[in-house]
Amino acid sequence: MNRRTLLQILALAAGGVLHAKPSASKLDEKQQKILAELAELILPRTDTPGAIDAGVPAFIDHIVSDWYTPTERSIFMEGLRVVAAADPAQRVGALQSLEQQAASYVPPPGTSVFGKPDERSPFFFKLKLLTVLGYYTSEVGSTTELAFNPVPGRYDGNVDFATLGKQWTS
Amino acid sequence: MSESQQFDAIVVGSGITGGWAAKELTEKGLKVLLLERGKDVQHRSGYTTEHMPPWEMPDRGLFERDVYDRDYAVQSRARGFGYATQHYWINDRENPYVQPPGMPFNWFRTDVVGGRSLVWGRHVYRFSDLDFEANKKDGHGVDWPIRYRDIAPWYSHVEKFIGVSGKAEGLAQLPDGEFQPPMAMNVVEQAFKQRVETKYPERRVTIGRVAVLTEPLGDRGACHYCGPCARGCSVGAYFSSQSSTLPAATKTGNLTLRPDSLVESLEYDHQKRRVTGVRVIDTRTGARQKYTARVVFLCASAFASTQVLLNSRSEQHPEGLANSSGTLGRYIMVHYHGVGATATMPGFEGKYFYGNRPNTLYLPRFRNLAGEESKLDFTRGYGFQSNTFPIAWSSYWHRVPGFGAEFKQALRKPGPWFIFLEGFGECLPYADNRVVLERATDRFGVPQLRFEVTFRENERRMGADILRESVDMLKAAGASNINPLPEPAIPGTSIHEYGGARMGNDPRESVLNGHNQAHDAPNLFITDGACMSSSSCVNPSLTFMALTARAAGYAVDQLKAGAI
């Protein structure tokens, strides 16, 4: 089987794509705006697109509104409330202080962005996790900040990272 | 389909062994009915998540919280379970089993045509006479009625068909087979091998022998190193029933595959000492039906096949079919698994990889080898698998403090190389490690299976040795941040399942003879893990396949001779 045949088979085999159900956000407009600011502060646009370019705020909104447990959601909403109450010109400072408050938190061993999260992790940890997850699994993040190569075709376990400069998508 | 429709053979289960039974029996001219409890999954078109990028998955592939807790409470603990594979696994809520207090057991099961051949780990190793002679030598369990020479040609037969990539090492405890070129080791694995073999000249580090092609084989293409095999592989680079045995069986024109068909029990004629029917429940409608054939192969997996026999009760045999020995359901074994150590390997910063190799290192058994006088406080042995990879953004993001451009820049580089040594220990056969039928039934009225399986002193002592050796070898390899993992996984987690209808020479102490044929019913063969008299420490699927092919050949000879 040559590579062309392989790619043809793979194209034919691609199945239907499922998407999450759209649903109502539990965030009001102001909270959505703050969330977008925070996500962009965590992963800003640099030489590659940033969190907003990658649609991260909408992703976080969806997870918080539809996927989070009530415990997680209340921790998250309280964090947003604290930021909203602070001076809008001091978002970086607010985020830094939230990070300091979360500094003593020790995530469970084996913590990844995937898998079962710790419900009681602090707001800053939740926000950072969802931003990272949303960005690096988005099409924008996967194809700019990361390298996306679904059919590598061979294996080489001794490559200089410098020749690539990016990590592979997971 | 009417009851009068005659088949020469019925095969129960379409997974790794059932697919093999169907292939061998149909190729020898038998009309075969292949029964599968799960729904159909077609090769290629059934692999709906293959190569699906993360942004196309609902919630980016995060687990479906409510659904997992409600429907996959057990299955969601299986390695590789997730959005991209969950459609293959069984619904725990609809298909319960019993774990008595203090005896947790992970029964990881699929519910599809192809069974666990779609999601398996693909490592394939031959047993050796160290394994086949073990019971006789140390007195645990019953002597195997076969030796390596009996199965060796069948290993070759299977390996040539499934395609095994691996390296010949010339080790007595891990016989070489018919290999395609081995997969390459990465730079850290090469160093680990060199350092460990220098410190321990009697130990060998080799690349895993896996049923994944490195060269095309027939219609199947070589591995393209995409990574997540368990979603299904359209080019058929790894062995599954779909990619390999089912097409071969279909090609003969002798195969009838019937999905959604749960086998409840077997019907037995006490006078003729024959299985006379297979009772089937249509899982979509609940309708019951009986099929007949001259010979029946149970290949439903170790515990499911045992469950069928236990549930085939009658006045003459109230304790289950083929159980005149009283050993049915006993001597259950699962690999002692989960103990080992993790670490990072310094000195390889800046080294990375291309392609996702679906394989690990393998470190064959080095304890209690033949001809050695054991100075250890346990019998038998263990092997290691080892995963080695640079830690990805997804796992070290939370160790990088701060946020903003610097944080993003820091995440651009991979983390240090991670190494994971994971032991797989042989579990001794104990009579009271068993499965029994519970009074409680499932949604079809079939009694649930109850697991009473625990590890004992020999496994614990072996575990302590696994832990010590993991740490010592990682030290010898120059690893840092060595993190011992002393706790074994819940029994069953390895998905290496053995026993329940063991083979033996004496009908008074075993269920099957040396041809996987029931002592009590000569037209009944059980060729999945249930037949195993001991567990070795190597991954079992290759042995199950070889025993199945061998038993199928024998059954056809016996049919032709009019003996069954």
mmCIF file with all atom_site columns, N, CA and C in Angstrom, chain A residues 6 10 13 18 41-42 44 46-49 62 67 72 99 113 116 128 134 137 145 149-150 152-153 156-161 167-168, chain B residues 51 55-56 59-60 63 65 69 83 186-187 224-226 234-235 350-354 393-394 396 398 400 402 404 408 411-413:
data_model
loop_
_atom_site.group_PDB
_atom_site.id
_atom_site.type_symbol
_atom_site.label_atom_id
_atom_site.label_alt_id
_atom_site.label_comp_id
_atom_site.label_asym_id
_atom_site.label_entity_id
_atom_site.label_seq_id
_atom_site.pdbx_PDB_ins_code
_atom_site.Cartn_x
_atom_site.Cartn_y
_atom_site.Cartn_z
_atom_site.occupancy
_atom_site.B_iso_or_equiv
_atom_site.pdbx_formal_charge
_atom_site.auth_seq_id
_atom_site.auth_comp_id
_atom_site.auth_asym_id
_atom_site.auth_atom_id
_atom_site.pdbx_PDB_model_num
ATOM 1   N N  . LEU A 1 6   ? -3.079  5.018  0.989  1.00 0.00 ? 6   LEU A N  1
ATOM 2   C CA . LEU A 1 6   ? -3.323  5.147  2.425  1.00 0.00 ? 6   LEU A CA 1
ATOM 3   C C  . LEU A 1 6   ? -4.166  6.383  2.713  1.00 0.00 ? 6   LEU A C  1
ATOM 4   N N  . LEU A 1 10  ? -7.926  6.686  4.302  1.00 0.00 ? 10  LEU A N  1
ATOM 5   C CA . LEU A 1 10  ? -8.162  7.456  5.515  1.00 0.00 ? 10  LEU A CA 1
ATOM 6   C C  . LEU A 1 10  ? -9.235  8.509  5.280  1.00 0.00 ? 10  LEU A C  1
ATOM 7   N N  . ALA A 1 13  ? -12.587 6.875  5.217  1.00 0.00 ? 13  ALA A N  1
ATOM 8   C CA . ALA A 1 13  ? -13.003 6.302  6.488  1.00 0.00 ? 13  ALA A CA 1
ATOM 9   C C  . ALA A 1 13  ? -13.449 7.351  7.492  1.00 0.00 ? 13  ALA A C  1
ATOM 10  N N  . LEU A 1 18  ? -19.188 14.900 15.414 1.00 0.00 ? 18  LEU A N  1
ATOM 11  C CA . LEU A 1 18  ? -20.186 15.259 16.406 1.00 0.00 ? 18  LEU A CA 1
ATOM 12  C C  . LEU A 1 18  ? -19.788 16.566 17.088 1.00 0.00 ? 18  LEU A C  1
ATOM 13  N N  . LEU A 1 41  ? -4.972  37.238 28.703 1.00 0.00 ? 41  LEU A N  1
ATOM 14  C CA . LEU A 1 41  ? -3.816  37.545 29.555 1.00 0.00 ? 41  LEU A CA 1
ATOM 15  C C  . LEU A 1 41  ? -2.970  36.288 29.784 1.00 0.00 ? 41  LEU A C  1
ATOM 16  N N  . ILE A 1 42  ? -3.620  35.145 29.902 1.00 0.00 ? 42  ILE A N  1
ATOM 17  C CA . ILE A 1 42  ? -2.882  33.894 30.152 1.00 0.00 ? 42  ILE A CA 1
ATOM 18  C C  . ILE A 1 42  ? -2.153  33.447 28.886 1.00 0.00 ? 42  ILE A C  1
ATOM 19  N N  . PRO A 1 44  ? -1.619  35.186 25.463 1.00 0.00 ? 44  PRO A N  1
ATOM 20  C CA . PRO A 1 44  ? -1.854  36.330 24.570 1.00 0.00 ? 44  PRO A CA 1
ATOM 21  C C  . PRO A 1 44  ? -1.418  36.047 23.132 1.00 0.00 ? 44  PRO A C  1
ATOM 22  N N  . THR A 1 46  ? 0.945   36.468 20.308 1.00 0.00 ? 46  THR A N  1
ATOM 23  C CA . THR A 1 46  ? 2.368   36.820 20.185 1.00 0.00 ? 46  THR A CA 1
ATOM 24  C C  . THR A 1 46  ? 2.737   36.655 18.713 1.00 0.00 ? 46  THR A C  1
ATOM 25  N N  . ASP A 1 47  ? 3.780   35.874 18.428 1.00 0.00 ? 47  ASP A N  1
ATOM 26  C CA . ASP A 1 47  ? 4.034   35.551 17.015 1.00 0.00 ? 47  ASP A CA 1
ATOM 27  C C  . ASP A 1 47  ? 3.049   34.496 16.532 1.00 0.00 ? 47  ASP A C  1
ATOM 28  N N  . THR A 1 48  ? 2.271   33.953 17.462 1.00 0.00 ? 48  THR A N  1
ATOM 29  C CA . THR A 1 48  ? 1.170   33.038 17.097 1.00 0.00 ? 48  THR A CA 1
ATOM 30  C C  . THR A 1 48  ? -0.117  33.615 17.675 1.00 0.00 ? 48  THR A C  1
ATOM 31  N N  . PRO A 1 49  ? -1.266  33.143 17.195 1.00 0.00 ? 49  PRO A N  1
ATOM 32  C CA . PRO A 1 49  ? -2.537  33.676 17.691 1.00 0.00 ? 49  PRO A CA 1
ATOM 33  C C  . PRO A 1 49  ? -2.697  33.474 19.197 1.00 0.00 ? 49  PRO A C  1
ATOM 34  N N  . HIS A 1 62  ? -18.636 27.510 27.754 1.00 0.00 ? 62  HIS A N  1
ATOM 35  C CA . HIS A 1 62  ? -19.388 26.273 27.566 1.00 0.00 ? 62  HIS A CA 1
ATOM 36  C C  . HIS A 1 62  ? -19.077 25.255 28.673 1.00 0.00 ? 62  HIS A C  1
ATOM 37  N N  . TRP A 1 67  ? -20.652 21.834 31.699 1.00 0.00 ? 67  TRP A N  1
ATOM 38  C CA . TRP A 1 67  ? -19.900 20.631 32.034 1.00 0.00 ? 67  TRP A CA 1
ATOM 39  C C  . TRP A 1 67  ? -19.502 20.623 33.503 1.00 0.00 ? 67  TRP A C  1
ATOM 40  N N  . GLU A 1 72  ? -17.771 23.232 41.208 1.00 0.00 ? 72  GLU A N  1
ATOM 41  C CA . GLU A 1 72  ? -16.776 23.870 40.338 1.00 0.00 ? 72  GLU A CA 1
ATOM 42  C C  . GLU A 1 72  ? -17.282 25.215 39.837 1.00 0.00 ? 72  GLU A C  1
ATOM 43  N N  . GLU A 1 99  ? -3.372  34.245 41.568 1.00 0.00 ? 99  GLU A N  1
ATOM 44  C CA . GLU A 1 99  ? -2.360  33.192 41.441 1.00 0.00 ? 99  GLU A CA 1
ATOM 45  C C  . GLU A 1 99  ? -1.654  32.975 42.782 1.00 0.00 ? 99  GLU A C  1
ATOM 46  N N  . VAL A 1 113 ? -4.417  18.198 31.543 1.00 0.00 ? 113 VAL A N  1
ATOM 47  C CA . VAL A 1 113 ? -5.616  18.971 31.198 1.00 0.00 ? 113 VAL A CA 1
ATOM 48  C C  . VAL A 1 113 ? -6.790  18.049 30.901 1.00 0.00 ? 113 VAL A C  1
ATOM 49  N N  . LYS A 1 116 ? -10.168 13.430 34.833 1.00 0.00 ? 116 LYS A N  1
ATOM 50  C CA . LYS A 1 116 ? -11.083 13.934 35.852 1.00 0.00 ? 116 LYS A CA 1
ATOM 51  C C  . LYS A 1 116 ? -10.412 15.054 36.645 1.00 0.00 ? 116 LYS A C  1
ATOM 52  N N  . LYS A 1 128 ? -6.687  28.682 34.423 1.00 0.00 ? 128 LYS A N  1
ATOM 53  C CA . LYS A 1 128 ? -5.484  28.409 33.651 1.00 0.00 ? 128 LYS A CA 1
ATOM 54  C C  . LYS A 1 128 ? -5.617  27.076 32.906 1.00 0.00 ? 128 LYS A C  1
ATOM 55  N N  . GLY A 1 134 ? -8.323  24.720 26.193 1.00 0.00 ? 134 GLY A N  1
ATOM 56  C CA . GLY A 1 134 ? -9.080  25.280 25.078 1.00 0.00 ? 134 GLY A CA 1
ATOM 57  C C  . GLY A 1 134 ? -8.177  25.762 23.952 1.00 0.00 ? 134 GLY A C  1
ATOM 58  N N  . THR A 1 137 ? -6.004  22.656 22.173 1.00 0.00 ? 137 THR A N  1
ATOM 59  C CA . THR A 1 137 ? -6.807  21.666 21.442 1.00 0.00 ? 137 THR A CA 1
ATOM 60  C C  . THR A 1 137 ? -7.664  22.319 20.361 1.00 0.00 ? 137 THR A C  1
ATOM 61  N N  . GLU A 1 145 ? 0.554   27.192 17.197 1.00 0.00 ? 145 GLU A N  1
ATOM 62  C CA . GLU A 1 145 ? 1.457   27.080 18.345 1.00 0.00 ? 145 GLU A CA 1
ATOM 63  C C  . GLU A 1 145 ? 2.028   25.656 18.432 1.00 0.00 ? 145 GLU A C  1
ATOM 64  N N  . ASN A 1 149 ? 0.043   16.842 12.775 1.00 0.00 ? 149 ASN A N  1
ATOM 65  C CA . ASN A 1 149 ? 0.463   15.927 11.712 1.00 0.00 ? 149 ASN A CA 1
ATOM 66  C C  . ASN A 1 149 ? -0.221  14.584 11.941 1.00 0.00 ? 149 ASN A C  1
ATOM 67  N N  . PRO A 1 150 ? -1.463  14.456 11.474 1.00 0.00 ? 150 PRO A N  1
ATOM 68  C CA . PRO A 1 150 ? -2.233  13.255 11.826 1.00 0.00 ? 150 PRO A CA 1
ATOM 69  C C  . PRO A 1 150 ? -1.684  11.967 11.227 1.00 0.00 ? 150 PRO A C  1
ATOM 70  N N  . PRO A 1 152 ? 1.888   10.782 10.334 1.00 0.00 ? 152 PRO A N  1
ATOM 71  C CA . PRO A 1 152 ? 3.332   11.002 10.186 1.00 0.00 ? 152 PRO A CA 1
ATOM 72  C C  . PRO A 1 152 ? 3.979   10.066 9.166  1.00 0.00 ? 152 PRO A C  1
ATOM 73  N N  . GLY A 1 153 ? 3.520   8.818  9.100  1.00 0.00 ? 153 GLY A N  1
ATOM 74  C CA . GLY A 1 153 ? 4.048   7.906  8.079  1.00 0.00 ? 153 GLY A CA 1
ATOM 75  C C  . GLY A 1 153 ? 5.319   7.177  8.463  1.00 0.00 ? 153 GLY A C  1
ATOM 76  N N  . ASP A 1 156 ? 10.724  8.353  14.094 1.00 0.00 ? 156 ASP A N  1
ATOM 77  C CA . ASP A 1 156 ? 12.122  8.654  14.371 1.00 0.00 ? 156 ASP A CA 1
ATOM 78  C C  . ASP A 1 156 ? 12.187  9.140  15.815 1.00 0.00 ? 156 ASP A C  1
ATOM 79  N N  . GLY A 1 157 ? 12.880  8.411  16.642 1.00 0.00 ? 157 GLY A N  1
ATOM 80  C CA . GLY A 1 157 ? 12.944  8.737  18.062 1.00 0.00 ? 157 GLY A CA 1
ATOM 81  C C  . GLY A 1 157 ? 14.192  9.499  18.455 1.00 0.00 ? 157 GLY A C  1
ATOM 82  N N  . ASN A 1 158 ? 14.825  10.132 17.483 1.00 0.00 ? 158 ASN A N  1
ATOM 83  C CA . ASN A 1 158 ? 16.029  10.911 17.792 1.00 0.00 ? 158 ASN A CA 1
ATOM 84  C C  . ASN A 1 158 ? 16.074  12.135 16.884 1.00 0.00 ? 158 ASN A C  1
ATOM 85  N N  . VAL A 1 159 ? 15.189  13.078 17.206 1.00 0.00 ? 159 VAL A N  1
ATOM 86  C CA . VAL A 1 159 ? 15.050  14.284 16.390 1.00 0.00 ? 159 VAL A CA 1
ATOM 87  C C  . VAL A 1 159 ? 15.483  15.470 17.246 1.00 0.00 ? 159 VAL A C  1
ATOM 88  N N  . ASP A 1 160 ? 16.216  16.408 16.668 1.00 0.00 ? 160 ASP A N  1
ATOM 89  C CA . ASP A 1 160 ? 16.550  17.629 17.405 1.00 0.00 ? 160 ASP A CA 1
ATOM 90  C C  . ASP A 1 160 ? 15.330  18.530 17.427 1.00 0.00 ? 160 ASP A C  1
ATOM 91  N N  . PHE A 1 161 ? 14.914  18.872 18.636 1.00 0.00 ? 161 PHE A N  1
ATOM 92  C CA . PHE A 1 161 ? 13.713  19.700 18.762 1.00 0.00 ? 161 PHE A CA 1
ATOM 93  C C  . PHE A 1 161 ? 13.857  21.015 17.991 1.00 0.00 ? 161 PHE A C  1
ATOM 94  N N  . GLN A 1 167 ? 5.906   21.619 19.717 1.00 0.00 ? 167 GLN A N  1
ATOM 95  C CA . GLN A 1 167 ? 5.477   20.282 20.144 1.00 0.00 ? 167 GLN A CA 1
ATOM 96  C C  . GLN A 1 167 ? 4.354   19.787 19.229 1.00 0.00 ? 167 GLN A C  1
ATOM 97  N N  . TRP A 1 168 ? 4.249   18.477 19.147 1.00 0.00 ? 168 TRP A N  1
ATOM 98  C CA . TRP A 1 168 ? 3.131   17.885 18.409 1.00 0.00 ? 168 TRP A CA 1
ATOM 99  C C  . TRP A 1 168 ? 1.841   18.065 19.179 1.00 0.00 ? 168 TRP A C  1
ATOM 100 N N  . HIS B 2 51  ? -8.395  9.359  13.565 1.00 0.00 ? 51  HIS B N  1
ATOM 101 C CA . HIS B 2 51  ? -7.733  10.583 13.105 1.00 0.00 ? 51  HIS B CA 1
ATOM 102 C C  . HIS B 2 51  ? -8.546  11.849 13.355 1.00 0.00 ? 51  HIS B C  1
ATOM 103 N N  . TRP B 2 55  ? -10.188 19.278 18.170 1.00 0.00 ? 55  TRP B N  1
ATOM 104 C CA . TRP B 2 55  ? -11.188 20.350 18.102 1.00 0.00 ? 55  TRP B CA 1
ATOM 105 C C  . TRP B 2 55  ? -12.503 19.887 17.484 1.00 0.00 ? 55  TRP B C  1
ATOM 106 N N  . GLU B 2 56  ? -12.522 18.705 16.905 1.00 0.00 ? 56  GLU B N  1
ATOM 107 C CA . GLU B 2 56  ? -13.796 18.197 16.388 1.00 0.00 ? 56  GLU B CA 1
ATOM 108 C C  . GLU B 2 56  ? -14.532 17.332 17.404 1.00 0.00 ? 56  GLU B C  1
ATOM 109 N N  . ASP B 2 59  ? -16.569 18.805 23.583 1.00 0.00 ? 59  ASP B N  1
ATOM 110 C CA . ASP B 2 59  ? -15.809 19.184 24.786 1.00 0.00 ? 59  ASP B CA 1
ATOM 111 C C  . ASP B 2 59  ? -14.332 18.823 24.651 1.00 0.00 ? 59  ASP B C  1
ATOM 112 N N  . ARG B 2 60  ? -13.835 18.831 23.422 1.00 0.00 ? 60  ARG B N  1
ATOM 113 C CA . ARG B 2 60  ? -12.423 18.528 23.138 1.00 0.00 ? 60  ARG B CA 1
ATOM 114 C C  . ARG B 2 60  ? -12.008 17.162 23.674 1.00 0.00 ? 60  ARG B C  1
ATOM 115 N N  . PHE B 2 63  ? -14.045 13.799 29.189 1.00 0.00 ? 63  PHE B N  1
ATOM 116 C CA . PHE B 2 63  ? -15.016 12.732 29.421 1.00 0.00 ? 63  PHE B CA 1
ATOM 117 C C  . PHE B 2 63  ? -16.401 13.309 29.665 1.00 0.00 ? 63  PHE B C  1
ATOM 118 N N  . ARG B 2 65  ? -19.099 13.644 31.733 1.00 0.00 ? 65  ARG B N  1
ATOM 119 C CA . ARG B 2 65  ? -19.115 13.450 33.170 1.00 0.00 ? 65  ARG B CA 1
ATOM 120 C C  . ARG B 2 65  ? -20.245 12.568 33.680 1.00 0.00 ? 65  ARG B C  1
ATOM 121 N N  . ASP B 2 69  ? -19.985 8.419  34.918 1.00 0.00 ? 69  ASP B N  1
ATOM 122 C CA . ASP B 2 69  ? -20.292 7.975  36.272 1.00 0.00 ? 69  ASP B CA 1
ATOM 123 C C  . ASP B 2 69  ? -21.474 7.014  36.275 1.00 0.00 ? 69  ASP B C  1
ATOM 124 N N  . TYR B 2 83  ? -13.534 9.646  25.005 1.00 0.00 ? 83  TYR B N  1
ATOM 125 C CA . TYR B 2 83  ? -14.523 9.945  23.974 1.00 0.00 ? 83  TYR B CA 1
ATOM 126 C C  . TYR B 2 83  ? -14.259 9.152  22.698 1.00 0.00 ? 83  TYR B C  1
ATOM 127 N N  . ASN B 2 186 ? 13.730  4.931  20.702 1.00 0.00 ? 186 ASN B N  1
ATOM 128 C CA . ASN B 2 186 ? 14.108  6.338  20.713 1.00 0.00 ? 186 ASN B CA 1
ATOM 129 C C  . ASN B 2 186 ? 15.434  6.517  21.450 1.00 0.00 ? 186 ASN B C  1
ATOM 130 N N  . VAL B 2 187 ? 15.907  7.726  21.447 1.00 0.00 ? 187 VAL B N  1
ATOM 131 C CA . VAL B 2 187 ? 17.256  8.014  21.933 1.00 0.00 ? 187 VAL B CA 1
ATOM 132 C C  . VAL B 2 187 ? 17.393  7.696  23.431 1.00 0.00 ? 187 VAL B C  1
ATOM 133 N N  . HIS B 2 224 ? 1.353   3.773  10.089 1.00 0.00 ? 224 HIS B N  1
ATOM 134 C CA . HIS B 2 224 ? 1.706   5.140  9.709  1.00 0.00 ? 224 HIS B CA 1
ATOM 135 C C  . HIS B 2 224 ? 1.941   6.014  10.939 1.00 0.00 ? 224 HIS B C  1
ATOM 136 N N  . TYR B 2 225 ? 2.038   5.394  12.095 1.00 0.00 ? 225 TYR B N  1
ATOM 137 C CA . TYR B 2 225 ? 2.473   6.072  13.320 1.00 0.00 ? 225 TYR B CA 1
ATOM 138 C C  . TYR B 2 225 ? 1.612   7.274  13.697 1.00 0.00 ? 225 TYR B C  1
ATOM 139 N N  . CYS B 2 226 ? 0.292   7.104  13.552 1.00 0.00 ? 226 CYS B N  1
ATOM 140 C CA . CYS B 2 226 ? -0.596  8.184  13.987 1.00 0.00 ? 226 CYS B CA 1
ATOM 141 C C  . CYS B 2 226 ? -0.779  8.162  15.500 1.00 0.00 ? 226 CYS B C  1
ATOM 142 N N  . SER B 2 234 ? -7.912  1.994  9.829  1.00 0.00 ? 234 SER B N  1
ATOM 143 C CA . SER B 2 234 ? -8.485  1.702  8.515  1.00 0.00 ? 234 SER B CA 1
ATOM 144 C C  . SER B 2 234 ? -7.538  0.958  7.588  1.00 0.00 ? 234 SER B C  1
ATOM 145 N N  . VAL B 2 235 ? -6.250  1.147  7.749  1.00 0.00 ? 235 VAL B N  1
ATOM 146 C CA . VAL B 2 235 ? -5.327  0.424  6.875  1.00 0.00 ? 235 VAL B CA 1
ATOM 147 C C  . VAL B 2 235 ? -5.030  -0.972 7.439  1.00 0.00 ? 235 VAL B C  1
ATOM 148 N N  . GLY B 2 350 ? 16.355  18.813 24.469 1.00 0.00 ? 350 GLY B N  1
ATOM 149 C CA . GLY B 2 350 ? 16.565  19.155 23.058 1.00 0.00 ? 350 GLY B CA 1
ATOM 150 C C  . GLY B 2 350 ? 16.331  17.982 22.119 1.00 0.00 ? 350 GLY B C  1
ATOM 151 N N  . LYS B 2 351 ? 16.135  16.793 22.685 1.00 0.00 ? 351 LYS B N  1
ATOM 152 C CA . LYS B 2 351 ? 15.836  15.623 21.834 1.00 0.00 ? 351 LYS B CA 1
ATOM 153 C C  . LYS B 2 351 ? 14.324  15.424 21.773 1.00 0.00 ? 351 LYS B C  1
ATOM 154 N N  . TYR B 2 352 ? 13.851  15.129 20.602 1.00 0.00 ? 352 TYR B N  1
ATOM 155 C CA . TYR B 2 352 ? 12.410  15.005 20.403 1.00 0.00 ? 352 TYR B CA 1
ATOM 156 C C  . TYR B 2 352 ? 12.145  13.837 19.451 1.00 0.00 ? 352 TYR B C  1
ATOM 157 N N  . PHE B 2 353 ? 10.969  13.741 18.934 1.00 0.00 ? 353 PHE B N  1
ATOM 158 C CA . PHE B 2 353 ? 10.606  12.574 18.129 1.00 0.00 ? 353 PHE B CA 1
ATOM 159 C C  . PHE B 2 353 ? 9.744   12.993 16.945 1.00 0.00 ? 353 PHE B C  1
ATOM 160 N N  . TYR B 2 354 ? 9.643   12.093 16.003 1.00 0.00 ? 354 TYR B N  1
ATOM 161 C CA . TYR B 2 354 ? 8.724   12.274 14.872 1.00 0.00 ? 354 TYR B CA 1
ATOM 162 C C  . TYR B 2 354 ? 7.879   11.013 14.781 1.00 0.00 ? 354 TYR B C  1
ATOM 163 N N  . TRP B 2 393 ? 3.061   19.457 26.866 1.00 0.00 ? 393 TRP B N  1
ATOM 164 C CA . TRP B 2 393 ? 2.412   20.641 27.439 1.00 0.00 ? 393 TRP B CA 1
ATOM 165 C C  . TRP B 2 393 ? 1.220   20.278 28.318 1.00 0.00 ? 393 TRP B C  1
ATOM 166 N N  . SER B 2 394 ? 0.481   19.233 27.899 1.00 0.00 ? 394 SER B N  1
ATOM 167 C CA . SER B 2 394 ? -0.757  18.884 28.592 1.00 0.00 ? 394 SER B CA 1
ATOM 168 C C  . SER B 2 394 ? -0.509  18.381 30.007 1.00 0.00 ? 394 SER B C  1
ATOM 169 N N  . TYR B 2 396 ? 2.585   19.244 31.864 1.00 0.00 ? 396 TYR B N  1
ATOM 170 C CA . TYR B 2 396 ? 3.445   20.079 32.718 1.00 0.00 ? 396 TYR B CA 1
ATOM 171 C C  . TYR B 2 396 ? 3.027   21.540 32.771 1.00 0.00 ? 396 TYR B C  1
ATOM 172 N N  . HIS B 2 398 ? 0.939   23.021 34.486 1.00 0.00 ? 398 HIS B N  1
ATOM 173 C CA . HIS B 2 398 ? 0.681   23.567 35.824 1.00 0.00 ? 398 HIS B CA 1
ATOM 174 C C  . HIS B 2 398 ? 1.967   23.710 36.647 1.00 0.00 ? 398 HIS B C  1
ATOM 175 N N  . VAL B 2 400 ? 4.520   25.256 35.297 1.00 0.00 ? 400 VAL B N  1
ATOM 176 C CA . VAL B 2 400 ? 5.100   26.514 34.819 1.00 0.00 ? 400 VAL B CA 1
ATOM 177 C C  . VAL B 2 400 ? 4.305   27.660 35.433 1.00 0.00 ? 400 VAL B C  1
ATOM 178 N N  . GLY B 2 402 ? 2.976   31.493 36.544 1.00 0.00 ? 402 GLY B N  1
ATOM 179 C CA . GLY B 2 402 ? 2.705   32.737 35.836 1.00 0.00 ? 402 GLY B CA 1
ATOM 180 C C  . GLY B 2 402 ? 1.793   32.562 34.637 1.00 0.00 ? 402 GLY B C  1
ATOM 181 N N  . GLY B 2 404 ? 0.877   34.675 30.508 1.00 0.00 ? 404 GLY B N  1
ATOM 182 C CA . GLY B 2 404 ? 1.314   35.683 29.537 1.00 0.00 ? 404 GLY B CA 1
ATOM 183 C C  . GLY B 2 404 ? 2.320   35.115 28.546 1.00 0.00 ? 404 GLY B C  1
ATOM 184 N N  . LYS B 2 408 ? 3.575   31.243 27.746 1.00 0.00 ? 408 LYS B N  1
ATOM 185 C CA . LYS B 2 408 ? 3.312   30.623 26.445 1.00 0.00 ? 408 LYS B CA 1
ATOM 186 C C  . LYS B 2 408 ? 4.626   30.152 25.806 1.00 0.00 ? 408 LYS B C  1
ATOM 187 N N  . LEU B 2 411 ? 5.912   27.015 27.464 1.00 0.00 ? 411 LEU B N  1
ATOM 188 C CA . LEU B 2 411 ? 5.164   25.803 27.104 1.00 0.00 ? 411 LEU B CA 1
ATOM 189 C C  . LEU B 2 411 ? 5.492   25.328 25.689 1.00 0.00 ? 411 LEU B C  1
ATOM 190 N N  . ARG B 2 412 ? 6.197   26.156 24.958 1.00 0.00 ? 412 ARG B N  1
ATOM 191 C CA . ARG B 2 412 ? 6.496   25.766 23.581 1.00 0.00 ? 412 ARG B CA 1
ATOM 192 C C  . ARG B 2 412 ? 7.484   24.596 23.544 1.00 0.00 ? 412 ARG B C  1
ATOM 193 N N  . LYS B 2 413 ? 8.373   24.577 24.517 1.00 0.00 ? 413 LYS B N  1
ATOM 194 C CA . LYS B 2 413 ? 9.371   23.496 24.555 1.00 0.00 ? 413 LYS B CA 1
ATOM 195 C C  . LYS B 2 413 ? 8.806   22.275 25.279 1.00 0.00 ? 413 LYS B C  1
#
